[in-house]
C-alpha positions as semicolon CSV with decimal commas, in nm:
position;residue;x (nm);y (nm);z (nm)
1;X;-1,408;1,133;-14,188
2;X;-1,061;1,071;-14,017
3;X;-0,895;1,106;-14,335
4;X;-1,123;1,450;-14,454
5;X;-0,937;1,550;-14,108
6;X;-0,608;1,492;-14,185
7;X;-0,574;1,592;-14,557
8;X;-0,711;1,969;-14,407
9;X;-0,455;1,965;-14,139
10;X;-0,155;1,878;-14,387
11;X;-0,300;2,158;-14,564
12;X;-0,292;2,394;-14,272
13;X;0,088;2,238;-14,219
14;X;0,200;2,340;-14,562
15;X;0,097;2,667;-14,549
16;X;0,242;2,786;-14,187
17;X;0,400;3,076;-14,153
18;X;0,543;3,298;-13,904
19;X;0,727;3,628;-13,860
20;X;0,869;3,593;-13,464
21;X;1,013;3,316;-13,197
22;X;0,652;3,352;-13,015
23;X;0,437;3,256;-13,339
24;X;0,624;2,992;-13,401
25;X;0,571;2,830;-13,010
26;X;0,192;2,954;-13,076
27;X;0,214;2,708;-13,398
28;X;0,380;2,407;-13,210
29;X;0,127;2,411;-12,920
30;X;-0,156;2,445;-13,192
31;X;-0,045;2,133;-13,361
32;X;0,161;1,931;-13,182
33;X;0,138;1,981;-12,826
34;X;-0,055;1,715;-12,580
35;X;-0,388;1,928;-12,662
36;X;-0,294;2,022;-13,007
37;X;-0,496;1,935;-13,330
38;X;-0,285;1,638;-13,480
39;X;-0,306;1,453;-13,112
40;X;-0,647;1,496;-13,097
41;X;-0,658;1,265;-13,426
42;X;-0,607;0,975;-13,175
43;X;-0,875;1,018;-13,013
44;X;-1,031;0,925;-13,354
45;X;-0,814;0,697;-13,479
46;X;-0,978;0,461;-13,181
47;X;-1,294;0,453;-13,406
48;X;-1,108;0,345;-13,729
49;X;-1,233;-0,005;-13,842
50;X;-0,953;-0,248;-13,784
51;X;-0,832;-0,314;-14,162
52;X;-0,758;0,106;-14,173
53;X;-0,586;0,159;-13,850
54;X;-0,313;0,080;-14,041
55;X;-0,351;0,308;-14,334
56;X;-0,457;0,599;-14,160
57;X;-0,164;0,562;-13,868
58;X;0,063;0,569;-14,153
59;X;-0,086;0,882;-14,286
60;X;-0,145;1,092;-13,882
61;X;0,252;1,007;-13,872
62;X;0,329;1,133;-14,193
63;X;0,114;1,439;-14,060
64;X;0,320;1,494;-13,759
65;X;0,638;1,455;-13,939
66;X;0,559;1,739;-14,179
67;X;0,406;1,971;-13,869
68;X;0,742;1,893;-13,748
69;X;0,974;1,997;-14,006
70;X;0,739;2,272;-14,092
71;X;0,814;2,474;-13,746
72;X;1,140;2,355;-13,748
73;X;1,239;2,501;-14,102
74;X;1,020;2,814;-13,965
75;X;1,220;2,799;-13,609
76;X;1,559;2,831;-13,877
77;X;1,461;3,087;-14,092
78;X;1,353;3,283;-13,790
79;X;1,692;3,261;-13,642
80;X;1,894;3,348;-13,920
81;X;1,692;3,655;-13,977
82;X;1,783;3,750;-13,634
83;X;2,111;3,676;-13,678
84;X;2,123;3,905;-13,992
85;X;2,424;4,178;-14,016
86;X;2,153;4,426;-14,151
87;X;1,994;4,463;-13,819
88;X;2,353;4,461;-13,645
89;X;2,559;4,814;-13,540
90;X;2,893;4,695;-13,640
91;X;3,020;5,033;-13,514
92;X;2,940;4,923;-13,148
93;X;3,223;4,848;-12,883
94;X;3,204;4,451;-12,847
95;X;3,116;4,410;-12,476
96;X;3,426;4,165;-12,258
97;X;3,264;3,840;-12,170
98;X;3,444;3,747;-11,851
99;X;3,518;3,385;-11,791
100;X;3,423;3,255;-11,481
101;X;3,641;3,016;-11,240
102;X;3,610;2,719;-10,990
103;X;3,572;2,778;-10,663
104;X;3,904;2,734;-10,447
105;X;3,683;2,482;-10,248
106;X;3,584;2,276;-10,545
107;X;3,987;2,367;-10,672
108;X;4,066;2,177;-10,345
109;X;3,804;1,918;-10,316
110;X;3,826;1,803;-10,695
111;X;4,256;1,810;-10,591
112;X;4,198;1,574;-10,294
113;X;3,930;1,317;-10,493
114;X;4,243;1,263;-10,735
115;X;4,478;1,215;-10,501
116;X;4,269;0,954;-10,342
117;X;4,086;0,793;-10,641
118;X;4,449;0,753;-10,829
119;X;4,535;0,547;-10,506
120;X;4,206;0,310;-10,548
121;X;3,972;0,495;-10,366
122;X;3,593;0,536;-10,463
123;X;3,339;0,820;-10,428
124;X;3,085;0,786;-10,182
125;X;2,799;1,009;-10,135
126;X;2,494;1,034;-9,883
127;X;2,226;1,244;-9,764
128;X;2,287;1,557;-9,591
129;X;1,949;1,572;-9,360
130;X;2,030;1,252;-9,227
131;X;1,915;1,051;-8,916
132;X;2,094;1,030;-8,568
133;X;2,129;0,644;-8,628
134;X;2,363;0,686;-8,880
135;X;2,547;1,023;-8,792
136;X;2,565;0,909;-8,440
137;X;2,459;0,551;-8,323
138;X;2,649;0,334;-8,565
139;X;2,949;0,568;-8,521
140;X;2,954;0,457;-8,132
141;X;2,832;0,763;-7,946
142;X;2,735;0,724;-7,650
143;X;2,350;0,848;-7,598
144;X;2,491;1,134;-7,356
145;X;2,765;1,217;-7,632
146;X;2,809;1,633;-7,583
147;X;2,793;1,600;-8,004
148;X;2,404;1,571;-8,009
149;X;2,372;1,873;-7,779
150;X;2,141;2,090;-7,959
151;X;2,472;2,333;-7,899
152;X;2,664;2,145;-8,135
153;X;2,420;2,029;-8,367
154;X;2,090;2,166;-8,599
155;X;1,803;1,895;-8,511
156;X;1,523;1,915;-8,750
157;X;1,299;1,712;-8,520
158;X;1,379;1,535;-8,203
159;X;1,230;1,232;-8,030
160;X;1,328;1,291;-7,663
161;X;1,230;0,878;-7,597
162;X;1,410;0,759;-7,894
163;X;1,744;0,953;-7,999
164;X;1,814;0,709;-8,305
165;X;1,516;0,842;-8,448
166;X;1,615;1,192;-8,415
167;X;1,653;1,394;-8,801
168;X;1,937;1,662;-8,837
169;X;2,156;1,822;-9,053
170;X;2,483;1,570;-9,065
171;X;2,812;1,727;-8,862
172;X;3,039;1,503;-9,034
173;X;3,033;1,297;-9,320
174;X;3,058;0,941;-9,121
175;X;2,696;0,941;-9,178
176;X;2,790;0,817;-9,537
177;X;3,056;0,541;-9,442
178;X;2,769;0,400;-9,184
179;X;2,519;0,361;-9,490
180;X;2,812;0,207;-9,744
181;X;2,904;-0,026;-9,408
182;X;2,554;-0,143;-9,389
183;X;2,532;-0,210;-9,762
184;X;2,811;-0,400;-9,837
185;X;2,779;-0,718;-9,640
186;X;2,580;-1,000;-9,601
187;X;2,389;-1,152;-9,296
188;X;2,679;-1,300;-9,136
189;X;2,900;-1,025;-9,119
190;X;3,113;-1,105;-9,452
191;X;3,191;-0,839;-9,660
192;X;3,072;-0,849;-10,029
193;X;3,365;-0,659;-10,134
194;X;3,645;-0,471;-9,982
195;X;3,562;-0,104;-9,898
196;X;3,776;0,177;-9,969
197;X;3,580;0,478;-10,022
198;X;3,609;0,869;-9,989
199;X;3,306;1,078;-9,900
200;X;3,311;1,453;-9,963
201;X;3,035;1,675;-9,880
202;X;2,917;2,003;-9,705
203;X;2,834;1,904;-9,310
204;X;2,669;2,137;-9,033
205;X;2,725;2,292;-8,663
206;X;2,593;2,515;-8,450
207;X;2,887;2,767;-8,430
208;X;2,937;3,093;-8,403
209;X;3,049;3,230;-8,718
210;X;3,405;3,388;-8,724
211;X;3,672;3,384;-8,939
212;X;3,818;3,056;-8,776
213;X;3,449;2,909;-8,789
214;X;3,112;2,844;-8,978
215;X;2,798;2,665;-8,916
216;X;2,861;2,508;-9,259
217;X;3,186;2,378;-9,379
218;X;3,244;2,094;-9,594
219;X;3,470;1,737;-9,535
220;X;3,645;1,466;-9,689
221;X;3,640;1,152;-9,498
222;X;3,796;0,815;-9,595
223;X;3,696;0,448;-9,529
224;X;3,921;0,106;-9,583
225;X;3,791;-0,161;-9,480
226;X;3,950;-0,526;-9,526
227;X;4,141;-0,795;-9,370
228;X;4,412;-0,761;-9,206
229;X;4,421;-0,390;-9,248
230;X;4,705;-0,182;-9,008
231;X;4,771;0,084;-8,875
232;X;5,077;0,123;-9,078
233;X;4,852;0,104;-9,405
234;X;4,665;0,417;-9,282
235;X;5,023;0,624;-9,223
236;X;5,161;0,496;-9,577
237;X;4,843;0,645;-9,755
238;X;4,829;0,979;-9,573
239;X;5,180;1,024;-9,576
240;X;5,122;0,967;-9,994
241;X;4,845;1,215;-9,965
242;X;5,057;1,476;-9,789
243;X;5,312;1,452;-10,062
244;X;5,074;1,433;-10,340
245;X;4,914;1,765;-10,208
246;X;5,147;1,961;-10,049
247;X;5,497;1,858;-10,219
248;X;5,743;1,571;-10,218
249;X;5,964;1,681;-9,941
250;X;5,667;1,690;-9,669
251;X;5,686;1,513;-9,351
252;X;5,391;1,372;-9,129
253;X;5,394;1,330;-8,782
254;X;5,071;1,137;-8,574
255;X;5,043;1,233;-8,260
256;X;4,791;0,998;-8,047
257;X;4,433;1,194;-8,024
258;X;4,061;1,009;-7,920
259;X;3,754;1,007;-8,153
260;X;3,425;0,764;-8,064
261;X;3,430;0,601;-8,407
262;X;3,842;0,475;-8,421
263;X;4,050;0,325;-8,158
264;X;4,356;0,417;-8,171
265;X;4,275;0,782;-8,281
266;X;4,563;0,995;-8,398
267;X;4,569;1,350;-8,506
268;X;4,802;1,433;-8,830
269;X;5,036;1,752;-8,887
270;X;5,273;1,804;-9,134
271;X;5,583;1,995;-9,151
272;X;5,568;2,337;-9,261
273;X;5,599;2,428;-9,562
274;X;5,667;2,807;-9,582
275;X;5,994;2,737;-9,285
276;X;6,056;2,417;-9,385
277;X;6,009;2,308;-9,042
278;X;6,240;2,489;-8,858
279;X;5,953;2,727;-8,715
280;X;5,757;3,061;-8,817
281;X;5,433;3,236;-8,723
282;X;5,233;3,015;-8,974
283;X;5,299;2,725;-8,757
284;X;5,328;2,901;-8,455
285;X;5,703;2,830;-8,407
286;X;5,653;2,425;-8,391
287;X;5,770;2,334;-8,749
288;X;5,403;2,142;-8,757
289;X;5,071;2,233;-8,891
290;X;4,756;2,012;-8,801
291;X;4,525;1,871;-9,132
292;X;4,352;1,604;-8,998
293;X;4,217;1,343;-8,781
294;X;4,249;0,955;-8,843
295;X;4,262;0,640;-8,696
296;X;4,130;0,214;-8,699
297;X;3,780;0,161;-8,693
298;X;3,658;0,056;-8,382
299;X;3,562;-0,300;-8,386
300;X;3,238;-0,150;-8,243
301;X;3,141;0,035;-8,545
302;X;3,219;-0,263;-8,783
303;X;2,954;-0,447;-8,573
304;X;2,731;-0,135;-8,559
305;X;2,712;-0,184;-8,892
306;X;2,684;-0,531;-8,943
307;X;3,046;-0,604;-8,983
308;X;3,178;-0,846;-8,824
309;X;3,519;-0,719;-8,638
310;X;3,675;-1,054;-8,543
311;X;3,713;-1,092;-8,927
312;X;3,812;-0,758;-9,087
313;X;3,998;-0,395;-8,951
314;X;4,001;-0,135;-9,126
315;X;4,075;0,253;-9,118
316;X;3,929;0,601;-9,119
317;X;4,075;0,944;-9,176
318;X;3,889;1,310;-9,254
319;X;3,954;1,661;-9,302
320;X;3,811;2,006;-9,333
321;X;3,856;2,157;-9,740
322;X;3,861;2,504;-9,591
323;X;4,188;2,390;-9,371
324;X;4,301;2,251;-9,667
325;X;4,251;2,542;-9,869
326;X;4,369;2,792;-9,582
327;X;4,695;2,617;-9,580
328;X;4,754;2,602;-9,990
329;X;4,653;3,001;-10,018
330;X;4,681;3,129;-9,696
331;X;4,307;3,266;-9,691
332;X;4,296;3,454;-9,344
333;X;3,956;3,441;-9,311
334;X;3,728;3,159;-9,339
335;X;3,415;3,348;-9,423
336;X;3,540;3,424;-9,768
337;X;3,454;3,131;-9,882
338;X;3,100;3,166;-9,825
339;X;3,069;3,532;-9,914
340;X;3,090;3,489;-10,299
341;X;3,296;3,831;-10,329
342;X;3,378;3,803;-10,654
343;X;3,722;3,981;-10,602
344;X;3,764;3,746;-10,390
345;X;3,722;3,455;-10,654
346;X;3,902;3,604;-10,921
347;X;4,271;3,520;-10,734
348;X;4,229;3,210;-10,809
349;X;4,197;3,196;-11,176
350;X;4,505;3,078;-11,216
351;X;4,449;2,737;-11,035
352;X;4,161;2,616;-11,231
């Protein structure tokens, strides 16, 4: 009976035709879709006696091949006959296809993960509804920290008795180097591996929205985390970085700053690069522009974490992409790069 079945459906097979795109899908749901006719033969094929399961699989896959090359060879031909020059006006003006371009935030971002990643430096990513214990807590703010008023941050829910177990939408990226912390050691505080990471990503605050300001911006933070790791490892690497991004005669200068999650904090400027350093109205007559904020990991974090801090150091560093970018093409206004203007966009087709 099972065979009666299948020599009338290869029948059927040899004999499809079709004229359009939507008779052919009409043909492939009809015979091989998950209710189609040639899977409905298994079904059947449960009732074959045992010595011609064999036989008659042999002969359902031989079905479904042909099914398959049918609509395929039908799927071609229909294409080609679309394609055809005798239903073409070659007299037409050919319409420009514009190109499109990266984003001068991705332009920046993908600029800074080289920079970093050529120096050993790993990509790190993480969730960005995240919990207070890891955007917070483990990153040593205190409970009454002015951070996790609801004027600085968007709470999704809030647990008035229990603060760690508050959800939000991360401010900073830190949130990621508390989660690769917390992975990469083992109960008594060793490290599995050294940690030298780099975590990009889009991070949230309640601001008023100006053209210094967003509610949404995005970050780069950086994580190194070993033994014996100093404070004049962190200045070597960000005065590389500074080079690397903003050309080889650039200067640095740290200038002694406070953040909950490094101790000592330090805030980093470089010297101008449209005076040189001898002072303009870019850098507000100082020579200096800030970039970003940096510093060693407070040994409170590392145990936080699960680290432990009598054993390993380590340092920290992050910055804002749209400062980044605001310094490398002078973009007066930050909302620009949220606006999708695509006038806006197309200056910087030359940088992709």
């Amino acid at each position: 009976m099972i065979l009666e079945k299948i020599e009338k459906l290869l029948q059927e097979v040899n004999n499809l035709c079709a004229s359009n795109a939507e008779e052919i899908e009409a043909l492939r749901l009809k015979y091989l879709s998950k209710k189609g006719e040639i899977t409905a033969l298994m079904a059947d094929f449960r009732n074959v006696a045992p010595e011609q399961k064999k036989a008659v699989g042999i002969k359902i896959n031989e079905l479904k091949q042909k099914a398959l090359e049918r609509i395929n060879a039908l799927r071609e031909q229909c294409t080609s006959n679309e394609q055809s020059c005798d239903d073409m006006d070659l007299t037409r003006t050919a319409y420009p296809i514009g190109l499109g371009t990266r984003h001068p935030l991705s332009i920046v971002t993908n600029e800074i993960i080289d920079i970093f990643t050529r120096m050993g430096f790993t990509l790190a990513d993480g969730p960005e509804v995240e919990d207070d214990l890891h955007v917070f807590t483990k990153m040593n703010f205190a409970a009454d920290h002015p951070a996790r008023d609801m004027q600085d941050t968007f709470f999704v829910s809030q647990h008035p008795n229990d603060v760690t177990k508050n959800i939000l939408l991360r401010s900073h990226t830190s949130s990621v180097q508390a989660r690769v912390m917390e992975n990469m050691h083992t109960e008594d505080g060793k490290l599995t591996a050294p940690i030298r990471v780099i975590c990009p990503g889009r991070v949230y605050r309640n601001e008023a929205i100006t053209a210094r300001a967003h509610c949404f911006f995005h970050q780069v933070e950086g994580l190194y985390i070993d033994k014996n790791v100093s404070f004049t490892d962190l200045k070597q690497v960000l005065l590389t970085f500074a080079r690397e991004m903003f050309g080889a005669d650039t200067d640095i200068r740290l200038r002694p700053s406070y953040f909950p999650f490094t101790e000592p904090s330090a805030e980093m400027d470089i010297s101008c690069f449209i005076c040189g350093g001898e002072g303009c109205g870019f850098c507000k007559h100082t020579g200096w522009v800030e970039i970003l904020g940096c510093g060693m990991v407070d040994p409170n974090v590392l145990e936080l974490c699960g680290i432990d801090s009598k054993i390993y150091s380590g340092y920290a560093f992050g910055m804002g992409v749209e400062r980044i970018a605001n310094l490398k093409y002078s973009v007066s206004d930050l909302r620009l790069f949220s606006e999708n203007d695509t006038r806006f966009l197309r200056e910087f087709e030359a940088a992709n």
